């Protein structure tokens, strides 16, 4: 009998014939940005989980290591992200049980995620996430993205959510091959700062993760310095006292 | 649509003017109706303004029956402005779209308001043109009446009041900038009538791409060349990352006493392939196979008619 994995279960069917399916997200994470650099892939996300317009959770880790060679970052519904981590745990476990000296690389994990997302969407029960998958295996860097309807692609730099509108233009103009780690972090922080200013669901608490041939490092959460000292902000009605 | 405001007074929403005290902002939606009745009752010589909502029910009924409203021509746009050490620099792309089609590849989105005040417009092209032209005329008459250079806050107040009165139906999102006696000013005006005073601003569909550039690179006290470069970079970011913006970069530099309108300051989207021989074909390029000349028939003679009865 085929081993039925978690991912293959049907959408929950309740006795009276109705089906429970995801229609809208509840607790959401905002953008994730990823880019390739000289030694591997760097990814960053803030640690906020919003419940509608409330900032409900301020320490949500949205970037996790997968196996030996990959990093997964997710935006969107946090519970669906946690479910995906369970599927991937199972996947990596079965892979390790083969004990054949081979391990799943980022390309394989990306493909698996694409299949899971696409099949869920075809059942009208999507996992409400935009996933960023980055990794290095045998010297090959890999960075890809999967959205909640199964659209997937690979690129030198990716972003989810608001990051597409605010961070991608900066990355398109300033990313180049073989960035050093410091340059990559600087570029990443530039994008994160713009997102902090202009995305209402962003918070000033970021984690930056990097993956190289040696392994994964996820930084401790830290804050960026913001600037509010523009003279126009100090006195907006300077030109006409009493106007609005 | 009813008449617009009279020029000599600095206009605030005509609706408010005739309402007297007591009516809340939320009532202005119906103010057209109420106002209509009041105007008939009063001996008010002031001209009318705002929309008349008399046909609202009929329009809703038609929409339910499946009537297709005509599409607006929008300026899916990137417009920006920033304050530098000597004044204000405005920038805009030059693409006007009608749904998915580019209607105008090289339109002008930086509108003249006064010799020292210019305004970029995003949203419905007709609305931005009409509103800026109107405020420009009002300001000129105001200049004649006062004998002084126009101030940016005057244009701002006129625009805000007008747009608020139309409750967002005039879809004009503007970046207004200029230099007057009180110094350089930069404002954004939204279709519903609110305004902000900012050191740097972007509006339109490409505003996020342009804002990403500004937020990472702007600082106070830029020189003119640095400012023009930053504005061009922001507009290019909009042109290349937003589908609603494209073609060329227009820049307008306003300083005390002088305005430079740099139309098509950058042309980053040239035609990829052009014929080196040009596109003028002189006579003789096409071989003539046959010639047939048909004289135009002369007009038929009018029938003999009697003279008209007195």
Coordinates of C-alpha atoms in Angstrom, one line a residue:
Chain A
X1 CA 0.0 0.0 0.0
X2 CA 1.2 3.5 -0.9
X3 CA 2.4 5.5 2.0
X4 CA -0.1 8.3 2.2
X5 CA 1.8 11.5 3.2
X6 CA 0.3 14.3 5.0
X7 CA 0.1 16.4 1.9
X8 CA -2.1 14.0 0.0
X9 CA -5.0 14.2 2.4
X10 CA -8.3 15.6 1.1
X11 CA -9.7 18.9 2.2
X12 CA -11.7 18.2 5.3
X13 CA -15.2 17.0 4.4
X14 CA -17.7 17.5 7.2
X15 CA -20.6 15.0 7.5
X16 CA -23.3 17.3 6.2
X17 CA -21.6 17.5 2.8
X18 CA -20.0 21.0 3.2
X19 CA -16.3 21.4 2.7
X20 CA -14.0 23.5 4.9
X21 CA -11.5 25.4 2.8
X22 CA -9.3 28.5 3.2
X23 CA -11.1 31.6 1.8
X24 CA -9.1 34.3 3.5
X25 CA -6.0 34.5 5.7
X26 CA -6.2 35.4 9.4
X27 CA -2.7 35.8 10.9
X28 CA -0.4 37.0 8.1
X29 CA 3.3 37.8 7.7
X30 CA 4.4 40.5 5.3
X31 CA 7.2 40.6 2.7
X32 CA 10.2 38.3 2.4
X33 CA 13.2 39.4 0.3
X34 CA 15.9 37.1 -1.0
X35 CA 18.9 37.5 -3.2
X36 CA 21.9 35.6 -4.4
X37 CA 25.4 36.8 -3.4
X38 CA 28.9 35.5 -3.9
X39 CA 28.9 32.6 -1.4
X40 CA 25.2 31.7 -1.4
X41 CA 21.8 33.1 -0.8
X42 CA 20.7 35.8 1.7
X43 CA 17.1 36.2 2.9
X44 CA 15.4 38.6 5.2
X45 CA 12.0 39.1 6.7
X46 CA 10.5 41.0 9.7
X47 CA 9.2 39.1 12.6
X48 CA 5.6 40.4 12.7
X49 CA 2.4 38.4 12.5
X50 CA -0.7 40.7 11.9
X51 CA -4.2 39.7 12.7
X52 CA -6.1 41.8 10.2
X53 CA -5.0 45.4 11.1
X54 CA -3.7 44.4 14.6
X55 CA -0.1 43.6 15.2
X56 CA -0.8 40.5 17.1
X57 CA 2.6 38.6 17.2
X58 CA 5.9 40.4 17.2
X59 CA 8.3 37.4 17.3
X60 CA 7.3 35.1 14.5
X61 CA 10.2 33.5 12.8
X62 CA 9.3 33.4 9.1
X63 CA 12.6 32.0 7.8
X64 CA 13.4 28.4 8.6
X65 CA 16.2 26.0 7.4
X66 CA 15.1 22.9 5.5
X67 CA 17.4 19.9 5.5
X68 CA 21.1 20.6 4.9
X69 CA 20.9 22.8 1.8
X70 CA 17.8 25.1 1.9
X71 CA 16.2 28.0 3.6
X72 CA 12.4 28.7 3.4
X73 CA 10.9 32.1 3.9
X74 CA 7.2 32.6 3.9
X75 CA 4.7 35.5 3.8
X76 CA 0.9 35.1 4.1
X77 CA -1.0 32.9 6.5
X78 CA 1.2 31.7 9.4
X79 CA -0.7 28.6 10.2
X80 CA -0.3 27.4 6.6
X81 CA 3.4 28.1 6.8
X82 CA 3.6 25.9 9.9
X83 CA 1.7 23.2 8.0
X84 CA 4.1 23.4 5.1
X85 CA 7.0 23.0 7.6
X86 CA 5.4 19.8 8.8
X87 CA 5.1 18.5 5.2
X88 CA 8.7 19.4 4.6
X89 CA 9.8 17.7 7.9
X90 CA 8.2 14.6 6.7
X91 CA 9.8 14.9 3.3
X92 CA 13.3 15.4 4.8
X93 CA 12.7 12.5 7.2
X94 CA 11.8 10.0 4.5
X95 CA 14.7 11.2 2.5
X96 CA 17.1 10.6 5.4
X97 CA 15.6 7.2 6.0
X98 CA 16.9 6.1 2.6
X99 CA 20.4 6.7 4.2
X100 CA 22.0 6.7 0.7
X101 CA 24.3 9.6 1.2
X102 CA 22.2 11.9 -1.0
X103 CA 20.1 14.7 0.3
X104 CA 17.4 16.8 -1.1
X105 CA 18.7 20.1 -2.5
X106 CA 16.9 23.4 -2.9
X107 CA 15.8 22.7 -6.5
X108 CA 14.1 19.5 -5.3
X109 CA 12.4 21.2 -2.3
X110 CA 11.2 24.0 -4.6
X111 CA 9.7 21.5 -7.0
X112 CA 8.0 19.7 -4.2
X113 CA 6.5 22.9 -2.8
X114 CA 5.3 23.9 -6.3
X115 CA 3.4 20.6 -6.6
X116 CA 1.9 20.9 -3.1
X117 CA 0.8 24.5 -3.7
X118 CA -0.6 23.9 -7.2
X119 CA -2.5 20.8 -6.2
X120 CA -4.1 22.5 -3.2
X121 CA -5.2 25.4 -5.4
X122 CA -6.8 23.0 -7.8
X123 CA -8.9 21.7 -4.9
X124 CA -10.0 25.3 -4.2
X125 CA -8.3 24.9 -0.8
X126 CA -5.0 26.9 -1.2
X127 CA -2.2 27.3 1.3
X128 CA -2.3 31.0 1.6
X129 CA 1.4 31.7 1.3
X130 CA 4.1 33.2 -0.9
X131 CA 7.2 31.1 -0.4
X132 CA 10.8 32.0 -1.0
X133 CA 13.2 29.0 -1.3
X134 CA 16.9 29.6 -1.4
X135 CA 19.9 27.3 -1.0
X136 CA 23.3 26.0 -2.1
X137 CA 24.2 22.5 -3.1
X138 CA 27.5 21.4 -4.6
X139 CA 28.4 25.0 -5.2
X140 CA 25.3 25.8 -7.2
X141 CA 23.3 28.7 -5.8
X142 CA 19.5 28.5 -6.2
X143 CA 16.8 31.0 -5.4
X144 CA 13.1 30.5 -6.3
X145 CA 9.6 31.6 -5.4
X146 CA 6.2 29.8 -5.2
X147 CA 3.0 31.7 -4.8
X148 CA -0.3 30.4 -3.4
X149 CA -1.7 29.4 -6.8
X150 CA 1.4 27.4 -7.8
X151 CA 3.2 30.1 -10.0
X152 CA 6.8 29.4 -9.5
X153 CA 10.0 30.8 -11.0
X154 CA 13.7 31.2 -10.3
X155 CA 15.6 34.4 -10.2
X156 CA 18.7 36.2 -8.8
X157 CA 16.5 38.2 -6.5
X158 CA 12.9 37.7 -5.3
X159 CA 10.4 39.4 -3.0
X160 CA 6.9 38.6 -1.9
X161 CA 4.0 40.8 -1.2
X162 CA 4.8 44.5 -0.9
X163 CA 8.4 43.7 -1.5
X164 CA 7.5 43.2 -5.2
X165 CA 6.5 46.8 -5.5
X166 CA 9.0 48.4 -3.2
X167 CA 12.1 46.2 -3.1
X168 CA 12.2 44.7 -6.6
X169 CA 12.8 48.1 -8.3
X170 CA 15.8 48.7 -6.0
X171 CA 17.2 45.2 -6.6
X172 CA 16.7 45.4 -10.4
X173 CA 18.8 48.6 -10.4
X174 CA 21.5 47.7 -7.9
X175 CA 21.9 44.0 -7.7
X176 CA 24.9 42.5 -9.5
X177 CA 26.7 39.2 -9.7
X178 CA 29.1 38.3 -6.9
X179 CA 28.1 40.7 -4.1
X180 CA 30.1 40.3 -1.0
X181 CA 28.2 39.4 2.2
X182 CA 28.6 43.0 3.6
X183 CA 27.4 44.5 0.3
X184 CA 24.4 42.1 0.2
X185 CA 23.4 42.9 3.7
X186 CA 23.7 46.6 3.0
X187 CA 21.5 46.3 -0.1
X188 CA 19.0 44.1 1.9
X189 CA 18.8 46.7 4.6
X190 CA 18.2 49.4 2.1
X191 CA 15.1 47.4 0.8
X192 CA 14.0 46.6 4.4
X193 CA 14.1 50.2 5.4
X194 CA 11.9 51.3 2.5
X195 CA 9.5 48.5 3.4
X196 CA 9.5 49.6 7.0
X197 CA 8.6 53.2 6.0
X198 CA 6.0 52.3 3.4
X199 CA 4.4 49.0 4.3
X200 CA 1.9 49.4 7.1
X201 CA 2.2 45.8 8.3
X202 CA 6.0 45.9 8.6
X203 CA 7.7 46.2 12.0
X204 CA 11.1 47.3 12.9
X205 CA 12.4 43.9 13.9
X206 CA 14.2 41.9 11.2
X207 CA 16.0 38.6 10.8
X208 CA 18.5 38.1 8.1
X209 CA 19.4 34.6 7.2
X210 CA 22.2 33.3 5.0
X211 CA 22.9 29.9 3.5
X212 CA 26.2 28.9 2.0
X213 CA 27.9 25.6 1.3
X214 CA 28.9 25.4 4.9
X215 CA 25.4 25.8 6.3
X216 CA 22.7 28.1 7.6
X217 CA 23.0 31.1 9.8
X218 CA 19.9 33.0 11.0
X219 CA 20.6 36.2 12.7
X220 CA 19.1 37.4 16.0
X221 CA 16.3 39.9 15.4
X222 CA 17.5 43.5 15.2
X223 CA 16.1 46.9 14.4
X224 CA 17.1 49.5 11.7
X225 CA 17.7 53.2 12.2
X226 CA 15.0 55.4 10.8
X227 CA 15.2 59.1 9.9
X228 CA 12.4 61.5 10.7
X229 CA 14.2 64.8 10.7
X230 CA 13.1 66.4 7.5
X231 CA 12.3 70.1 7.9
X232 CA 8.9 69.7 6.1
X233 CA 7.9 67.2 8.8
X234 CA 8.7 69.7 11.6
X235 CA 6.4 72.4 10.4
X236 CA 4.2 71.5 7.4
X237 CA 2.1 74.8 7.5
X238 CA 5.2 77.0 7.7
X239 CA 4.3 78.7 4.4
X240 CA 0.9 79.8 5.5
X241 CA 0.3 79.9 9.3
X242 CA -3.2 78.9 10.1
X243 CA -3.8 76.9 6.9
X244 CA -4.6 73.2 7.0
Chain B
X1 CA -22.9 69.8 -14.9
X2 CA -23.5 73.1 -13.1
X3 CA -21.4 76.1 -13.5
X4 CA -18.0 76.6 -11.9
X5 CA -17.0 79.1 -9.3
X6 CA -16.6 82.8 -10.0
X7 CA -13.0 84.0 -10.3
X8 CA -12.7 87.0 -8.1
X9 CA -13.3 85.4 -4.8
X10 CA -10.9 82.9 -3.4
X11 CA -13.2 80.0 -3.8
X12 CA -14.0 77.5 -1.1
X13 CA -16.5 74.7 -2.0
X14 CA -19.5 76.5 -3.4
X15 CA -21.6 73.8 -1.7
X16 CA -20.4 75.0 1.7
X17 CA -20.9 78.6 0.8
X18 CA -24.6 78.2 0.2
X19 CA -25.3 75.7 3.0
X20 CA -25.0 78.1 5.9
X21 CA -24.3 76.5 9.3
X22 CA -25.1 73.1 10.6
X23 CA -24.5 70.7 7.6
X24 CA -22.0 68.0 8.2
X25 CA -19.4 67.0 5.7
X26 CA -21.3 63.7 5.2
X27 CA -24.3 65.7 4.0
X28 CA -22.4 67.2 1.1
X29 CA -23.2 64.1 -0.9
X30 CA -26.8 65.1 -0.9
X31 CA -25.9 68.8 -0.7
X32 CA -26.5 69.0 -4.5
X33 CA -30.2 68.2 -4.0
X34 CA -30.7 70.2 -0.8
X35 CA -28.7 73.0 -2.2
X36 CA -30.8 73.0 -5.3
X37 CA -33.9 73.6 -3.3
X38 CA -32.2 76.3 -1.1
X39 CA -30.8 78.1 -4.1
X40 CA -34.3 78.4 -5.6
X41 CA -35.6 79.7 -2.4
X42 CA -32.8 82.2 -1.7
X43 CA -31.9 85.2 -3.8
X44 CA -28.3 84.0 -3.8
X45 CA -26.4 85.5 -6.8
X46 CA -23.4 83.1 -6.2
X47 CA -22.9 80.5 -9.0
X48 CA -23.7 76.9 -8.4
X49 CA -21.2 74.0 -8.1
X50 CA -20.9 70.3 -7.3
X51 CA -22.7 67.5 -9.0
X52 CA -26.4 67.2 -9.5
X53 CA -27.4 63.7 -8.3
X54 CA -30.9 63.9 -9.9
X55 CA -30.2 61.2 -12.4
X56 CA -28.6 58.8 -9.8
X57 CA -31.6 56.4 -9.5
X58 CA -31.9 56.2 -13.3
X59 CA -28.2 55.5 -13.7
X60 CA -28.2 52.8 -11.1
X61 CA -31.2 51.2 -12.9
X62 CA -29.4 51.3 -16.3
X63 CA -26.2 49.8 -14.8
X64 CA -28.3 46.9 -13.4
X65 CA -29.7 46.4 -16.9
X66 CA -26.2 46.0 -18.2
X67 CA -25.2 49.4 -19.5
X68 CA -21.5 49.7 -20.2
X69 CA -20.0 53.0 -19.1
X70 CA -17.3 54.4 -21.5
X71 CA -13.7 53.9 -20.3
X72 CA -11.8 56.8 -18.9
X73 CA -8.4 57.6 -20.4
X74 CA -6.2 57.4 -17.4
X75 CA -2.6 58.5 -17.0
X76 CA -1.4 55.3 -15.3
X77 CA 1.6 57.2 -14.2
X78 CA 4.7 57.9 -12.2
X79 CA 4.9 61.5 -11.0
X80 CA 7.4 62.8 -8.4
X81 CA 8.5 65.9 -6.7
X82 CA 11.3 66.8 -4.4
X83 CA 12.6 69.9 -2.5
X84 CA 16.3 70.7 -3.1
X85 CA 18.4 73.5 -1.7
X86 CA 17.2 76.2 -4.1
X87 CA 13.7 75.2 -4.8
X88 CA 11.6 72.3 -6.2
X89 CA 12.0 69.7 -8.9
X90 CA 9.1 67.9 -10.5
X91 CA 9.3 64.9 -12.7
X92 CA 6.8 62.8 -14.7
X93 CA 6.7 60.0 -17.2
X94 CA 4.9 60.5 -20.6
X95 CA 2.6 57.5 -21.1
X96 CA -1.2 57.9 -21.2
X97 CA -3.2 54.6 -21.1
X98 CA -6.7 53.6 -22.1
X99 CA -7.1 50.3 -20.3
X100 CA -4.4 48.0 -21.7
X101 CA -3.6 50.3 -24.7
X102 CA -1.1 53.1 -24.7
X103 CA -3.2 56.0 -26.0
X104 CA -0.4 58.7 -26.0
X105 CA 3.3 57.8 -26.0
X106 CA 4.5 61.3 -25.2
X107 CA 1.9 63.3 -23.3
X108 CA 2.6 66.2 -21.0
X109 CA 1.9 65.5 -17.4
X110 CA 3.6 68.6 -15.8
X111 CA 0.9 71.3 -16.0
X112 CA 1.5 75.1 -15.8
X113 CA -0.3 76.7 -12.9
X114 CA 1.7 80.0 -12.6
X115 CA 5.1 81.1 -13.7
X116 CA 6.5 79.9 -10.4
X117 CA 4.1 77.0 -9.7
X118 CA 3.8 73.7 -11.7
X119 CA 1.7 70.7 -11.0
X120 CA 2.1 67.0 -12.1
X121 CA -1.2 65.1 -12.5
X122 CA -2.1 61.4 -12.2
X123 CA -5.5 59.8 -12.6
X124 CA -8.0 60.6 -15.3
X125 CA -6.3 62.7 -17.9
X126 CA -9.3 65.0 -18.5
X127 CA -9.7 65.7 -14.8
X128 CA -6.1 66.6 -14.3
X129 CA -6.1 68.9 -17.3
X130 CA -9.3 70.6 -16.5
X131 CA -8.6 71.1 -12.9
X132 CA -5.1 72.5 -13.4
X133 CA -6.3 74.8 -16.2
X134 CA -9.1 76.1 -14.1
X135 CA -7.0 76.8 -11.1
X136 CA -4.4 78.4 -13.3
X137 CA -7.0 80.9 -14.7
X138 CA -8.3 81.6 -11.3
X139 CA -4.8 82.3 -10.1
X140 CA -4.1 84.7 -13.0
X141 CA -7.1 86.7 -12.2
X142 CA -6.1 86.7 -8.6
X143 CA -2.6 88.0 -9.6
X144 CA -4.3 90.9 -11.4
X145 CA -6.5 91.6 -8.4
X146 CA -3.6 91.5 -5.9
X147 CA -0.7 92.7 -8.0
X148 CA 1.5 90.0 -6.4
X149 CA 3.2 86.7 -7.4
X150 CA 1.0 83.7 -6.7
X151 CA 1.7 81.5 -3.7
X152 CA 1.7 77.8 -3.7
X153 CA -0.7 77.5 -0.8
X154 CA -3.3 79.5 -2.8
X155 CA -3.2 77.0 -5.6
X156 CA -3.3 74.2 -3.0
X157 CA -6.4 75.6 -1.2
X158 CA -8.2 76.1 -4.6
X159 CA -7.4 72.6 -5.7
X160 CA -8.3 71.1 -2.3
X161 CA -11.6 72.9 -2.1
X162 CA -12.6 72.0 -5.7
X163 CA -11.7 68.3 -5.3
X164 CA -13.4 68.0 -2.0
X165 CA -16.6 69.5 -3.3
X166 CA -16.7 66.8 -6.0
X167 CA -16.3 64.1 -3.3
X168 CA -13.6 62.2 -5.2
X169 CA -15.5 61.9 -8.4
X170 CA -12.9 64.2 -10.1
X171 CA -10.2 61.6 -10.2
X172 CA -7.1 63.9 -10.0
X173 CA -4.1 63.0 -7.9
X174 CA -1.6 65.9 -8.1
X175 CA 1.9 66.7 -7.1
X176 CA 2.0 70.5 -6.7
X177 CA 5.3 72.3 -6.4
X178 CA 6.6 75.9 -6.6
X179 CA 8.7 78.6 -5.1
X180 CA 7.1 81.8 -3.8
X181 CA 8.1 84.6 -1.4
X182 CA 7.7 82.3 1.6
X183 CA 10.1 79.7 0.0
X184 CA 9.9 76.4 -1.8
X185 CA 6.8 74.2 -1.3
X186 CA 5.9 70.7 -2.3
X187 CA 2.4 69.2 -1.8
X188 CA 0.5 66.2 -2.8
X189 CA -3.3 66.5 -3.4
X190 CA -5.6 63.5 -3.4
X191 CA -8.8 63.1 -5.4
X192 CA -11.0 63.4 -2.3
X193 CA -9.4 66.7 -1.4
X194 CA -6.8 66.0 1.2
X195 CA -3.2 67.3 0.9
X196 CA 0.2 66.6 2.4
X197 CA 3.3 68.8 2.7
X198 CA 6.3 66.7 2.0
X199 CA 10.1 66.9 1.3
X200 CA 9.6 64.4 -1.5
X201 CA 6.5 62.9 -3.0
X202 CA 5.4 60.3 -5.5
X203 CA 1.9 59.6 -7.0
X204 CA 0.4 57.3 -9.6
X205 CA 0.6 53.6 -10.3
X206 CA 4.4 53.8 -10.4
X207 CA 4.6 55.7 -7.1
X208 CA 5.9 52.7 -5.1
X209 CA 8.7 52.0 -7.5
X210 CA 9.7 55.7 -7.5
X211 CA 9.2 56.0 -3.7
X212 CA 11.6 53.1 -3.2
X213 CA 14.3 55.2 -5.0
X214 CA 13.5 58.3 -3.0
X215 CA 13.3 56.6 0.4
X216 CA 16.7 55.0 -0.1
X217 CA 18.5 58.0 -1.7
X218 CA 16.9 61.3 -0.7
X219 CA 18.6 63.7 1.7
X220 CA 18.0 67.4 2.4
X221 CA 20.0 70.0 0.7
X222 CA 20.6 68.4 -2.6
X223 CA 22.2 70.5 -5.4
X224 CA 20.3 71.1 -8.7
X225 CA 22.2 68.4 -10.6
X226 CA 21.9 65.8 -7.9
X227 CA 18.2 66.6 -7.6
X228 CA 17.6 66.3 -11.4
X229 CA 19.5 63.0 -11.3
X230 CA 17.5 61.6 -8.4
X231 CA 14.2 62.6 -10.0
X232 CA 15.2 61.1 -13.3
X233 CA 16.2 57.9 -11.5
X234 CA 12.9 57.7 -9.7
X235 CA 10.9 58.2 -12.9
X236 CA 13.0 55.6 -14.7
X237 CA 12.3 53.2 -11.8
X238 CA 8.6 53.8 -12.4
X239 CA 8.9 53.5 -16.2
X240 CA 10.7 50.2 -16.1
X241 CA 9.0 48.6 -13.2
X242 CA 5.4 49.7 -13.6
X243 CA 3.3 48.8 -16.7
X244 CA 1.2 51.9 -16.5
X245 CA 4.2 54.2 -16.9
X246 CA 6.6 54.4 -19.8
X247 CA 8.3 56.3 -22.6
X248 CA 10.2 59.4 -21.6
X249 CA 11.2 61.5 -18.5
X250 CA 9.9 65.1 -18.2
X251 CA 11.6 67.3 -15.5
X252 CA 10.7 70.8 -14.3
X253 CA 13.1 72.8 -12.1
X254 CA 11.5 75.7 -10.2
X255 CA 13.8 78.1 -8.3
X256 CA 13.3 81.7 -7.1
X257 CA 12.7 83.8 -10.1
X258 CA 13.3 81.1 -12.7
X259 CA 11.7 78.0 -14.0
X260 CA 13.3 75.4 -16.4
X261 CA 10.9 73.1 -18.1
X262 CA 13.0 70.2 -19.4
X263 CA 10.5 68.4 -21.8
X264 CA 11.8 64.9 -22.6
X265 CA 14.9 65.4 -20.4
X266 CA 15.6 61.7 -20.9
X267 CA 14.5 59.3 -23.7
X268 CA 15.3 55.9 -22.3
X269 CA 13.0 54.0 -24.7
X270 CA 14.2 54.7 -28.2
X271 CA 12.9 52.8 -31.2
X272 CA 15.0 49.7 -31.5
X273 CA 15.1 49.4 -35.2
X274 CA 15.0 52.5 -37.5
X275 CA 15.6 52.5 -41.2
X276 CA 18.9 54.3 -42.0
X277 CA 17.5 55.5 -45.3
X278 CA 14.7 57.3 -43.5
X279 CA 11.0 57.1 -44.2
X280 CA 10.4 59.7 -47.0
X281 CA 9.7 58.1 -50.3
X282 CA 10.2 60.4 -53.2
X283 CA 8.2 60.1 -56.4
X284 CA 9.4 57.3 -58.6
X285 CA 9.8 54.7 -55.8
X286 CA 6.6 53.0 -56.8
X287 CA 6.3 51.6 -60.3
X288 CA 3.2 52.8 -62.2
X289 CA 1.4 50.0 -64.0
X290 CA -1.7 51.7 -65.4
X291 CA -3.2 55.2 -65.3
X292 CA -6.9 56.0 -65.5
X293 CA -8.3 59.5 -65.1
X294 CA -12.0 59.9 -64.3
X295 CA -13.3 63.4 -64.4
X296 CA -15.5 64.3 -61.5
X297 CA -19.1 64.6 -62.7
X298 CA -20.4 68.2 -62.7
X299 CA -23.2 68.9 -60.2
X300 CA -26.7 68.4 -61.4
X301 CA -28.6 71.5 -62.3
X302 CA -31.0 72.6 -59.6
X303 CA -34.6 72.2 -60.7
X304 CA -36.3 75.5 -61.7
X305 CA -38.0 76.9 -58.7
X306 CA -40.4 79.7 -58.3
X307 CA -39.4 82.7 -56.1
X308 CA -40.4 82.3 -52.5
X309 CA -43.7 83.6 -51.4
X310 CA -43.4 86.8 -49.4

